[in-house]
PDB file of C-alpha atoms and ligand atoms in Angstrom:
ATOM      1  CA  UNK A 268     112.855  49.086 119.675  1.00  0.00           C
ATOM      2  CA  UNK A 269     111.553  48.860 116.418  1.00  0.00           C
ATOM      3  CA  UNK A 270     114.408  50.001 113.218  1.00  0.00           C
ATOM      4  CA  UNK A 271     113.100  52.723 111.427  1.00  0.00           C
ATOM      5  CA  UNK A 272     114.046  52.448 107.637  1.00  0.00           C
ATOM      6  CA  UNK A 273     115.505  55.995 106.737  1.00  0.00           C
ATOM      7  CA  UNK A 274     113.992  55.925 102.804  1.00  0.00           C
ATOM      8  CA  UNK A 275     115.518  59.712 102.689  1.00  0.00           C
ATOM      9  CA  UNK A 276     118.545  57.707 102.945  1.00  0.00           C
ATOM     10  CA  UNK A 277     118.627  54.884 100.715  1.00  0.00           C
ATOM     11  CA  UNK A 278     117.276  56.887  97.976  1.00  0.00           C
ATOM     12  CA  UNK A 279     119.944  59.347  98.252  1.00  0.00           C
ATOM     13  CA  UNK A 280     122.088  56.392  97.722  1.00  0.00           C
ATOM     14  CA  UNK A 281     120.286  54.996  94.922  1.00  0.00           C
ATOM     15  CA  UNK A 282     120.274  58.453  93.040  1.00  0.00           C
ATOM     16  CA  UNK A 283     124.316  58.450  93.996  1.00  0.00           C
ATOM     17  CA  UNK A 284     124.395  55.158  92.050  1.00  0.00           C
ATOM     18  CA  UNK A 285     122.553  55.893  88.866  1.00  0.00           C
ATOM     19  CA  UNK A 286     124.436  59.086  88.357  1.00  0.00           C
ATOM     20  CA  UNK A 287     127.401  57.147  88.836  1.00  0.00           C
ATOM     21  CA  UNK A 288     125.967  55.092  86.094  1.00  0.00           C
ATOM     22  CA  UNK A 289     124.716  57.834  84.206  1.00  0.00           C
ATOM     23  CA  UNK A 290     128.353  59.395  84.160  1.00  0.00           C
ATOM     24  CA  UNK A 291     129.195  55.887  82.207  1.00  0.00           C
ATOM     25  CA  UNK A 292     126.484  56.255  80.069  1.00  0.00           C
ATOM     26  CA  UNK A 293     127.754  59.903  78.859  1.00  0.00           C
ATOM     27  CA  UNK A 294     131.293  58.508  78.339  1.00  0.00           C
ATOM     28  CA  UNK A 295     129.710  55.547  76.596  1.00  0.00           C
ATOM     29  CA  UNK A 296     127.602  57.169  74.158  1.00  0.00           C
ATOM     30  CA  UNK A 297     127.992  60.508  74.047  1.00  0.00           C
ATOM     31  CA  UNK A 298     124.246  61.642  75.603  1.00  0.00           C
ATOM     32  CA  UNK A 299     122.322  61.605  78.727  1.00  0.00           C
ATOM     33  CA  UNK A 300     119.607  59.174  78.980  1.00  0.00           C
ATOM     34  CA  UNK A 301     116.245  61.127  78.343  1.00  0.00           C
ATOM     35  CA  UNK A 302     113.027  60.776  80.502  1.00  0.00           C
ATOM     36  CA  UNK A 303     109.436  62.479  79.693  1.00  0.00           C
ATOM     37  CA  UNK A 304     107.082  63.240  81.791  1.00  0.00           C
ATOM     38  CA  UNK A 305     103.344  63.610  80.685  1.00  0.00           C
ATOM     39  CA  UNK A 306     101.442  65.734  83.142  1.00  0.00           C
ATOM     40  CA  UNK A 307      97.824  65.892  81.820  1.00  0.00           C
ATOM     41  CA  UNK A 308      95.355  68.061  84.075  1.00  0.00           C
ATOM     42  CA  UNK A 309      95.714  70.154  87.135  1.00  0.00           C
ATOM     43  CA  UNK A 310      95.951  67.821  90.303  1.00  0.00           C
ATOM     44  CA  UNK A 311      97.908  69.165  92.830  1.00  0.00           C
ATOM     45  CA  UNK A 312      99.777  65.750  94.192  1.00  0.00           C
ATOM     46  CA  UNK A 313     100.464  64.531  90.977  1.00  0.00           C
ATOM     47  CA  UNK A 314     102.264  68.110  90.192  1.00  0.00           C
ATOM     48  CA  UNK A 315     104.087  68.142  93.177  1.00  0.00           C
ATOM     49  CA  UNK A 316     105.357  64.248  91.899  1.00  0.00           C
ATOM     50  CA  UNK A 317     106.391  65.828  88.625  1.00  0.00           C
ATOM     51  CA  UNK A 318     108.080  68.379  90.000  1.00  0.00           C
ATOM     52  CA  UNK A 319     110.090  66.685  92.365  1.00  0.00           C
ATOM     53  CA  UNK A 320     110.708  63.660  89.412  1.00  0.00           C
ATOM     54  CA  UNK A 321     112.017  66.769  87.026  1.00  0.00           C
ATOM     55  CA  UNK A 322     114.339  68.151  89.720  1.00  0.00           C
ATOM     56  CA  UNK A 323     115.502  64.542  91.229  1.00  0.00           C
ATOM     57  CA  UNK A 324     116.440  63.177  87.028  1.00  0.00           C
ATOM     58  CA  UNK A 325     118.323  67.174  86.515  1.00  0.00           C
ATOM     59  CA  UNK A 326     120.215  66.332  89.614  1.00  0.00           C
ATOM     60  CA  UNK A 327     121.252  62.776  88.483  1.00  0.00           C
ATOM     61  CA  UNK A 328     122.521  64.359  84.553  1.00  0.00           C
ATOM     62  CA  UNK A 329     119.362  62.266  83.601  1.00  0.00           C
ATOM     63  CA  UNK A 330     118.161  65.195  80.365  1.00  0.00           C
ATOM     64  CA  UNK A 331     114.290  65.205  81.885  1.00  0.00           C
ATOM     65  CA  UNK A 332     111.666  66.906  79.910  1.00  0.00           C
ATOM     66  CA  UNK A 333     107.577  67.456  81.334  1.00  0.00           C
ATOM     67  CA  UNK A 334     104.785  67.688  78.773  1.00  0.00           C
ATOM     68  CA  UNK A 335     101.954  69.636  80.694  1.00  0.00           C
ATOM     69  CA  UNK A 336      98.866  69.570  79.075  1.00  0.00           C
ATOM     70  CA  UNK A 337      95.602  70.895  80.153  1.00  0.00           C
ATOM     71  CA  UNK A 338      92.461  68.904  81.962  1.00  0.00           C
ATOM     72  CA  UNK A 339      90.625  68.650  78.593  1.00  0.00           C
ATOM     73  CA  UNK A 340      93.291  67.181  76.744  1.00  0.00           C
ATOM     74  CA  UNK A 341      91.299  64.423  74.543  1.00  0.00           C
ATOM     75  CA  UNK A 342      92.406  60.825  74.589  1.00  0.00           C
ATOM     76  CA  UNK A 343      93.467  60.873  71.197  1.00  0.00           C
ATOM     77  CA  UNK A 344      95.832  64.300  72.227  1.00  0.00           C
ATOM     78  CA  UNK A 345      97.370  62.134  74.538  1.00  0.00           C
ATOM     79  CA  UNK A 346      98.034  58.904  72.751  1.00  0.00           C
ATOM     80  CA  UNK A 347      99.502  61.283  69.067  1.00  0.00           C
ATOM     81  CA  UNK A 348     102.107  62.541  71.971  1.00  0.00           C
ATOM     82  CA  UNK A 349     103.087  59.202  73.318  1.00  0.00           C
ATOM     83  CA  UNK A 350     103.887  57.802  69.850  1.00  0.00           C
ATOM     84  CA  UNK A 351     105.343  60.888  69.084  1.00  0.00           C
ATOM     85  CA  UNK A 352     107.812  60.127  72.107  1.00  0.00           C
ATOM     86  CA  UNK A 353     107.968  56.218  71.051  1.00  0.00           C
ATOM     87  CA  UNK A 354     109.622  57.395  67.717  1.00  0.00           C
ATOM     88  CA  UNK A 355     111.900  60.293  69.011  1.00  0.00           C
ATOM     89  CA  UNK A 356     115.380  58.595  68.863  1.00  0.00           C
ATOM     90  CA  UNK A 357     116.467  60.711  72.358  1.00  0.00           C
ATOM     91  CA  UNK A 358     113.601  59.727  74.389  1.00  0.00           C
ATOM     92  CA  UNK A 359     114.531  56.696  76.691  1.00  0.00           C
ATOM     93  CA  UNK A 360     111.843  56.945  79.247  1.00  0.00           C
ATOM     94  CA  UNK A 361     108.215  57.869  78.941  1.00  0.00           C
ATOM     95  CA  UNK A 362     105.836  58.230  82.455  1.00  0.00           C
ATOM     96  CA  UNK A 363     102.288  59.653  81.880  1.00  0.00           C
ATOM     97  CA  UNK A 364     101.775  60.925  85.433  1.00  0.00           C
ATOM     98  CA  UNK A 365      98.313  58.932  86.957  1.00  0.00           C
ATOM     99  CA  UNK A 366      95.434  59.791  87.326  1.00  0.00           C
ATOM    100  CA  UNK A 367      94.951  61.140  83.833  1.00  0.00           C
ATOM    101  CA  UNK A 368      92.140  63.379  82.929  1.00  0.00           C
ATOM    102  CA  UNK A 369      88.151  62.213  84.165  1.00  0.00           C
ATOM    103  CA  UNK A 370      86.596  60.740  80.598  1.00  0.00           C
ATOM    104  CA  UNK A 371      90.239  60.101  79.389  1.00  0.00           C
ATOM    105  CA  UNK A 372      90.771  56.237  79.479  1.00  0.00           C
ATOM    106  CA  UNK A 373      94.392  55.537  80.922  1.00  0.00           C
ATOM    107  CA  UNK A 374      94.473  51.837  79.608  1.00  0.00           C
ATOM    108  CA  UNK A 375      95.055  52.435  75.973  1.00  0.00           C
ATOM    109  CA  UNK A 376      97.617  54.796  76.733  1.00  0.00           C
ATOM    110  CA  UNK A 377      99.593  52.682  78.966  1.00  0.00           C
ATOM    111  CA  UNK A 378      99.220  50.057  76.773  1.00  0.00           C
ATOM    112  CA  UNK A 379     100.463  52.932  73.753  1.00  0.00           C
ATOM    113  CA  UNK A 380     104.015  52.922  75.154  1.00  0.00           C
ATOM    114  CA  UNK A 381     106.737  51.468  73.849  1.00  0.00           C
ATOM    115  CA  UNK A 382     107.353  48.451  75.720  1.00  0.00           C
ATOM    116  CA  UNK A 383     111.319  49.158  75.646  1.00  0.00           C
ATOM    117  CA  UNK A 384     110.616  53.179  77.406  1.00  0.00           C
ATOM    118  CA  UNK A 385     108.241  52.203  79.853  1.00  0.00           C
ATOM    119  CA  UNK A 386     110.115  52.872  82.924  1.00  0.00           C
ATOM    120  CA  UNK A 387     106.823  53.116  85.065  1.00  0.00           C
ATOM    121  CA  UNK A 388     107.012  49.344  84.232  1.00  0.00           C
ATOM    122  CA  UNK A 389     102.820  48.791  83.772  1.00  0.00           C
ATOM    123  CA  UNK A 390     102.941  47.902  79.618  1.00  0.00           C
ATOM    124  CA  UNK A 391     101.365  44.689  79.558  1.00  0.00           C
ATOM    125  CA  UNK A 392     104.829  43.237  77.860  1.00  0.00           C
ATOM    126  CA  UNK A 393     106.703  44.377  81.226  1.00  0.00           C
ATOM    127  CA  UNK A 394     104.102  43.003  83.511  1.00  0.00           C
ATOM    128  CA  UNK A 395     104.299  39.902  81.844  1.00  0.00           C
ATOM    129  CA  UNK A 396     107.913  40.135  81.548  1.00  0.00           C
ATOM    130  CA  UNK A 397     108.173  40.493  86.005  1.00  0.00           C
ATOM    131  CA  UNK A 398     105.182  37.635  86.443  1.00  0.00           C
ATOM    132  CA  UNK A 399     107.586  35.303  84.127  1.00  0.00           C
ATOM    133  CA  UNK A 400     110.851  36.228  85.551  1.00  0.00           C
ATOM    134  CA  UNK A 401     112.469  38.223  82.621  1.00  0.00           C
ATOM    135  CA  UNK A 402     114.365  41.337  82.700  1.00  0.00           C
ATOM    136  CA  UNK A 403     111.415  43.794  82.193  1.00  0.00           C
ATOM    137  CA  UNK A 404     111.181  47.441  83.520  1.00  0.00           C
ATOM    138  CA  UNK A 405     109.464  47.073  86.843  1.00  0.00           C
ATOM    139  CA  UNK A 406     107.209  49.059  88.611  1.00  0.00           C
ATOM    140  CA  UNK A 407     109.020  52.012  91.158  1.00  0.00           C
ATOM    141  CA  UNK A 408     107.731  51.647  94.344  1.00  0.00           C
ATOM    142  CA  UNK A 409     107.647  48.081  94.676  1.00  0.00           C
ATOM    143  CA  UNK A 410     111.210  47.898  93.617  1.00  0.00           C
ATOM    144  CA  UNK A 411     111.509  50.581  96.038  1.00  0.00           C
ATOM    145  CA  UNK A 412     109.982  48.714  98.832  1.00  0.00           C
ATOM    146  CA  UNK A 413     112.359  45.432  98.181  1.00  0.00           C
ATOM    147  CA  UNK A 414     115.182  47.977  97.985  1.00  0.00           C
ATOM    148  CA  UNK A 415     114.195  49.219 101.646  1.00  0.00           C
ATOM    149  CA  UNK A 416     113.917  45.618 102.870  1.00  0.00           C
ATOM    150  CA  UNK A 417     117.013  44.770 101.585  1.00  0.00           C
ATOM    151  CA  UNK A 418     118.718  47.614 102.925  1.00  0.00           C
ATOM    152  CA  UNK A 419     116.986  46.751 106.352  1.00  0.00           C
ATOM    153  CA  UNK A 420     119.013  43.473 106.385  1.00  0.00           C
ATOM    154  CA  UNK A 421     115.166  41.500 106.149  1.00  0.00           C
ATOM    155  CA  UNK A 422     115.294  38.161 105.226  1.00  0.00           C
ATOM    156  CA  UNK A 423     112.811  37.974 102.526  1.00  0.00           C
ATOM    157  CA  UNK A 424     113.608  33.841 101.900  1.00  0.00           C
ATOM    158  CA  UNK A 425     111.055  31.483 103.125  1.00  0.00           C
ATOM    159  CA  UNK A 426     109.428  34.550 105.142  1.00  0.00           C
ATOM    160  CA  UNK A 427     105.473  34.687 104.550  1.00  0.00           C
ATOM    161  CA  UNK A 428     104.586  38.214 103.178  1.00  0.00           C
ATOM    162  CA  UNK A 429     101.521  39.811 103.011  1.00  0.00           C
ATOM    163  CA  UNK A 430     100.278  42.562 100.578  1.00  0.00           C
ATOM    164  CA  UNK A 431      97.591  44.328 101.631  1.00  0.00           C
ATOM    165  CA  UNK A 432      95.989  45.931  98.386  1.00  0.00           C
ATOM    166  CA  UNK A 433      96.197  44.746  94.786  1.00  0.00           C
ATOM    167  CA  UNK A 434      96.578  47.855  92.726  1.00  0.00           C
ATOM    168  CA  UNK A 435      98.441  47.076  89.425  1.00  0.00           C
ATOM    169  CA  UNK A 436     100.875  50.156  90.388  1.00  0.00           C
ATOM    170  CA  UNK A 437     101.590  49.001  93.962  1.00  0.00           C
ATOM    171  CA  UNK A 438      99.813  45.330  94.953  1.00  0.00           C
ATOM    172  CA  UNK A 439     100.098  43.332  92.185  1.00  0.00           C
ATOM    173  CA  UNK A 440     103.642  43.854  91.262  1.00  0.00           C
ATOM    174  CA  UNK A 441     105.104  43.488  95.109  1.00  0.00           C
ATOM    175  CA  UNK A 442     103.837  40.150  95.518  1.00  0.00           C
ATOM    176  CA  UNK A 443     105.501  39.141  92.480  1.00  0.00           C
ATOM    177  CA  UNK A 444     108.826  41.061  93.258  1.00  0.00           C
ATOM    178  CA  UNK A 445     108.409  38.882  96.545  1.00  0.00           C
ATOM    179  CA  UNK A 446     107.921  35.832  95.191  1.00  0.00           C
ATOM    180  CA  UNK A 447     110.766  36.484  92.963  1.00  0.00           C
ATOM    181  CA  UNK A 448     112.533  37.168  96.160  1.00  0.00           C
ATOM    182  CA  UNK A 449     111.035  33.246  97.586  1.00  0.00           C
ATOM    183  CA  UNK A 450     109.028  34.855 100.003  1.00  0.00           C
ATOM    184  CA  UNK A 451     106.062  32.718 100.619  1.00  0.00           C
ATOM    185  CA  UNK A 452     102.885  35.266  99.037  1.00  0.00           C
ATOM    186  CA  UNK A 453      99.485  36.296 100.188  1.00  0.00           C
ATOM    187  CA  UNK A 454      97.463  39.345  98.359  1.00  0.00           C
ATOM    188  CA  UNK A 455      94.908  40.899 101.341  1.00  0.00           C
ATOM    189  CA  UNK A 456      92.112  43.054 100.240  1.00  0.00           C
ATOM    190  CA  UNK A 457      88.995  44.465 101.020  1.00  0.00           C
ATOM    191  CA  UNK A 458      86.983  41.326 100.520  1.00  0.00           C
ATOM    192  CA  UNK A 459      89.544  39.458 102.472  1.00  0.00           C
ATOM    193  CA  UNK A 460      88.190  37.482 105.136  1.00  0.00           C
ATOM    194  CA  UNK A 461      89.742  38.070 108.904  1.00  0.00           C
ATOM    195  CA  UNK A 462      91.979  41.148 107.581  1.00  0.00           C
ATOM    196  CA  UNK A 463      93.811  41.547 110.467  1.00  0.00           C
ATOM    197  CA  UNK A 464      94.249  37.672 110.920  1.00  0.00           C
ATOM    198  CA  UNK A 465      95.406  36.801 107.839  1.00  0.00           C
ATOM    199  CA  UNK A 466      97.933  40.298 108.512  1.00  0.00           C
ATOM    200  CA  UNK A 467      99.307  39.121 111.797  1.00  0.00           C
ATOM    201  CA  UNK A 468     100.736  35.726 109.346  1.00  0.00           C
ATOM    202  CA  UNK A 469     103.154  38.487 107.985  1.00  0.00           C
ATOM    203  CA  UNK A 470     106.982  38.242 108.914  1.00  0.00           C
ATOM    204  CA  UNK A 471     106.933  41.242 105.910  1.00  0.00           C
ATOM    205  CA  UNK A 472     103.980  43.440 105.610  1.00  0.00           C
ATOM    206  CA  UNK A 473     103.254  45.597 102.952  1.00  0.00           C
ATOM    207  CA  UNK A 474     100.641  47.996 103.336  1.00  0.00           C
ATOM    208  CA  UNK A 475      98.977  49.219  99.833  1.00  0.00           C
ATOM    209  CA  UNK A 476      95.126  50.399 100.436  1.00  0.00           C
ATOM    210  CA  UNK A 477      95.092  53.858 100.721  1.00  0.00           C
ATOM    211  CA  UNK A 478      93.703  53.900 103.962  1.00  0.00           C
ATOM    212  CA  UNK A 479      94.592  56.347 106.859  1.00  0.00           C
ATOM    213  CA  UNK A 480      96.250  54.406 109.928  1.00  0.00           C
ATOM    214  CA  UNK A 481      94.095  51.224 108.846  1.00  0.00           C
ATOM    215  CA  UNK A 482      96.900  49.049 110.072  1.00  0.00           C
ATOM    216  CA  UNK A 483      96.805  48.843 113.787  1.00  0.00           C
ATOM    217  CA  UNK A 484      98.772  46.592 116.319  1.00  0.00           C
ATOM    218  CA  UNK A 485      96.031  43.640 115.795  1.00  0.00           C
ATOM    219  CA  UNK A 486      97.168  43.200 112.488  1.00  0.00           C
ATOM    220  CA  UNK A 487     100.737  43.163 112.641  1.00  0.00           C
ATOM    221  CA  UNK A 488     103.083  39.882 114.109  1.00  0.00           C
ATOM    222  CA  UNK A 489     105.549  40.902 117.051  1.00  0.00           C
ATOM    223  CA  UNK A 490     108.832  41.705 115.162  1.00  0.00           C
ATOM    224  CA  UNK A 491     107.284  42.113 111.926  1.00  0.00           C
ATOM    225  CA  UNK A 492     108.951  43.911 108.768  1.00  0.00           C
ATOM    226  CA  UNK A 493     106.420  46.335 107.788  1.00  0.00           C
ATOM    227  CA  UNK A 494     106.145  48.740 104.652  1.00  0.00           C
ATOM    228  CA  UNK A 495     104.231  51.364 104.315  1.00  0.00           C
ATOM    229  CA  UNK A 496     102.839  52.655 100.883  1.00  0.00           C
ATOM    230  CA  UNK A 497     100.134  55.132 102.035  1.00  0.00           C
ATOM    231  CA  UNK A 498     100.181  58.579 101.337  1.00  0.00           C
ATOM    232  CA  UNK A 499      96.974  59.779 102.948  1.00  0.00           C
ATOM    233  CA  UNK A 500      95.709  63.011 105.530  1.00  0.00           C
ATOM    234  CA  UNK A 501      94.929  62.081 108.704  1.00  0.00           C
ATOM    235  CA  UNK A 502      91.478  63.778 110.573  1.00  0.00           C
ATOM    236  CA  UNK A 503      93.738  66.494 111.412  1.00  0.00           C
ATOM    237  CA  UNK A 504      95.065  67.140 107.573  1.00  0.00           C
ATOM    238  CA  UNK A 505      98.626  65.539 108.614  1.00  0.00           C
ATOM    239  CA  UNK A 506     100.263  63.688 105.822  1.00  0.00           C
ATOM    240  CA  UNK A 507      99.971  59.819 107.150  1.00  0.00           C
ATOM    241  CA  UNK A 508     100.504  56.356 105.768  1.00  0.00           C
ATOM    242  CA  UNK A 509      98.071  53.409 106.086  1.00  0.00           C
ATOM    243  CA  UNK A 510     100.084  52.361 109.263  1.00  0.00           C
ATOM    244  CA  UNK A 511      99.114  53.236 112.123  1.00  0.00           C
ATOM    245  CA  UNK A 512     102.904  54.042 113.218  1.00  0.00           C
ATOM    246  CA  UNK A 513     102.530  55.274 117.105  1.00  0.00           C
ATOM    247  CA  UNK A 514     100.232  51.910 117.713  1.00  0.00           C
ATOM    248  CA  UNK A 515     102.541  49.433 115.841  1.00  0.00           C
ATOM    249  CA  UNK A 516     105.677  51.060 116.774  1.00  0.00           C
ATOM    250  CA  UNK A 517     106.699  49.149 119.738  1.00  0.00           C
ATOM    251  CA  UNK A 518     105.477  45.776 118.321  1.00  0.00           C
ATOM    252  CA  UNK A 519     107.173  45.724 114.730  1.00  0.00           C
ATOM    253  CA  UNK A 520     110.870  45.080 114.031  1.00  0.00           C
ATOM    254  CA  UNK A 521     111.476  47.406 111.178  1.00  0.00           C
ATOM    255  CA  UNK A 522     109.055  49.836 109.797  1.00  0.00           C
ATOM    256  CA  UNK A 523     109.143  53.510 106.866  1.00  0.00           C
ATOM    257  CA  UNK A 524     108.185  56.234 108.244  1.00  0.00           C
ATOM    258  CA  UNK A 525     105.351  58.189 106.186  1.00  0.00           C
ATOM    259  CA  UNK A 526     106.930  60.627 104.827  1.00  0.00           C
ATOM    260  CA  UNK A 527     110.355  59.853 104.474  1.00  0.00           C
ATOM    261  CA  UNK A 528     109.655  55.848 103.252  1.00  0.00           C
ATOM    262  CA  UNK A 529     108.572  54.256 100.500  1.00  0.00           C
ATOM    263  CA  UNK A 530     107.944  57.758  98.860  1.00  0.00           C
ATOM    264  CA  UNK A 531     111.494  58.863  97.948  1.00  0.00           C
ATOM    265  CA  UNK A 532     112.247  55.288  97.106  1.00  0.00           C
ATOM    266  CA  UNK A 533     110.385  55.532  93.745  1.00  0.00           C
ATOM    267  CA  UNK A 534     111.367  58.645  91.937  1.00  0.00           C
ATOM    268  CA  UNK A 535     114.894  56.922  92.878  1.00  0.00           C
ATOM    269  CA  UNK A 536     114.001  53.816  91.200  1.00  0.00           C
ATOM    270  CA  UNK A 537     112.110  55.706  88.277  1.00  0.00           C
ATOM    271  CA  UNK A 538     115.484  57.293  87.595  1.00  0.00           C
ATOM    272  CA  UNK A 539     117.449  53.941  88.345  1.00  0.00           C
ATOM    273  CA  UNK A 540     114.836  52.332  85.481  1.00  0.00           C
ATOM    274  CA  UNK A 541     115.347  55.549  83.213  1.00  0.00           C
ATOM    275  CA  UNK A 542     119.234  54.205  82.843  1.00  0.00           C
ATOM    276  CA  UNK A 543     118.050  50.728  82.413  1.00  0.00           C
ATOM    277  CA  UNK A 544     115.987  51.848  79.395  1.00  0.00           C
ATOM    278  CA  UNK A 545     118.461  53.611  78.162  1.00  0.00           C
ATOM    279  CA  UNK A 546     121.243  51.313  78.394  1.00  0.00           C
ATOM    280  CA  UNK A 547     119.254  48.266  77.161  1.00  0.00           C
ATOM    281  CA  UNK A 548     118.480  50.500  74.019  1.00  0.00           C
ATOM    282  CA  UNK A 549     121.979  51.306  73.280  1.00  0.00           C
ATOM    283  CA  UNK A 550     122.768  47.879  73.383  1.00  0.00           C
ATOM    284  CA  UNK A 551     120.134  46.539  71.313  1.00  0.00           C
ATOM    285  CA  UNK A 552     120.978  48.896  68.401  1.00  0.00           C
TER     286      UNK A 552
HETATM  287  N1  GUN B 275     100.585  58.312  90.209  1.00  0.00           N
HETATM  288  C1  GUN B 275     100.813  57.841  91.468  1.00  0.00           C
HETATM  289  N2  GUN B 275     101.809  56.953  91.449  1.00  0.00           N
HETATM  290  C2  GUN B 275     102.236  56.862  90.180  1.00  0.00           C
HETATM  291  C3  GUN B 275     103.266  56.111  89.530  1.00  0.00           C
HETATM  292  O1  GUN B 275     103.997  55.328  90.123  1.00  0.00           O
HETATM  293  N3  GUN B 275     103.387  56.317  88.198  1.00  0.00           N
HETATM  294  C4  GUN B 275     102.588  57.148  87.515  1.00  0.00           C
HETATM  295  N4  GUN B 275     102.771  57.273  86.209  1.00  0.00           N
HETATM  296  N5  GUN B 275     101.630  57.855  88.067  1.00  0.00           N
HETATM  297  C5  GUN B 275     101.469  57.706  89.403  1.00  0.00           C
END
């Protein structure tokens, strides 16, 4: 029987620890760490995200703010509030909530926030920071997904992993969290030759392609870890991951459910890396 990671669970946990941490913080310094939000545009996931991210950094004394802005926001609008948030003193954590606006170019303003507040961990200074093995603000839900495998009790050491997808939100940054981890790395993609082949290597499995139940039992390795980052509709309009969970269910050794995973997981860590940012600021005054 396959062990069904409970990421309701762990990220209840995770949230109990930061407040915990937060509660130092306050003692410490006198103010709650302080985390903005920038929603531009009306998609309905991404406001459901924001929401929940608002409510889950109120419950954790985290002092969260959201900037909502309409669809035709202009780049320039977007990038005058991020440095506007860069020099507020209070503001420890900036997110601008993906994807922004169509016509609005989300590189420059990724690349606009202060290295030192980016707790969605994709500045260019914190990627390099996780590919070279310094203390840099890492993505959520790949430190949610080691979190999970940790939690599972899976050996990560020596194991071959394979990440299927190499997003710079999801892919790229969970092989490197694995290598960091001395897992042994491959990044699967489209183009990849023999998907499911080069799948079935996997002792760990991480499924990032935003593809409905792509992952069937062909492509997953009897008593396989496997971690699922989809968030898609099935044919009947049934939230679903890219794991196909009822075929692969019997074969794997651990699996996340979709929902209940990998989801939860990263508003934890977002909140978790809100504290980080905030702490590291304090003591770099
Ligand atoms: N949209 C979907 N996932 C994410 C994420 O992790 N961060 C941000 N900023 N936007 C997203």
């Amino acid at each position: 029987m396959a062990q069904v990671l409970d990421g309701k669970a762990i990220a209840l946990k995770v949230r109990e620890e930061v407040k915990e941490g937060v509660d130092v913080f306050r003692a410490k310094y006198g103010r709650a760490p302080g985390l903005h939000v920038v929603l531009a545009g009306e998609d309905p996931a991404s406001a459901v995200y924001v929401r929940n991210k608002e409510k889950a950094a109120a419950a954790a004394g985290i002092d969260g703010h959201v900037h909502r802005l309409l669809s035709s926001v202009s780049g320039e609008e977007l990038l005058a509030l991020v440095r506007k948030l860069n020099a507020d003193d209070s503001v420890d954590g900036i997110l601008v909530q993906l994807p922004v606006p169509d016509g609005v170019p989300s590189a420059p303003i990724l690349e606009a926030v202060d290295p030192a507040k980016d707790v969605d961990g994709f500045h260019a200074v914190n990627v390099g920071g996780l590919w070279s093995g310094g203390s840099a603000l890492v993505p959520c839900t790949p430190s949610g997904c080691i979190r999970l495998l940790q939690e599972g009790g899976v050996a990560l050491e020596g194991a071959r992993a394979v990440v299927l997808g190499r997003s710079n939100i999801v892919g790229k940054p969970m092989a490197s969290l694995l290598l960091a981890n001395n897992a042994t790395v491959t990044i699967a993609h489209s183009r990849t030759k023999d998907l499911a082949a080069v799948c079935r290597e996997a002792d760990v499995l991480v499924a990032a392609v935003g593809r409905a139940k792509m992952v069937s039992r062909e492509y997953v390795k009897p008593g396989a870890a496997v971690i699922d980052v989809g968030m898609n509709r099935d044919e009947n309009g049934k939230l679903c991951g890219d794991v196909d969970f009822a075929d692969v269910e019997s074969t794997v050794g651990v699996i996340t459910p979709v929902p209940g995973g990998v989801g939860p997981m990263t508003i934890a860590m977002l909140l978790n890396n809100t504290l980080r940012a905030a702490t590291a600021r304090e003591e770099n005054r």
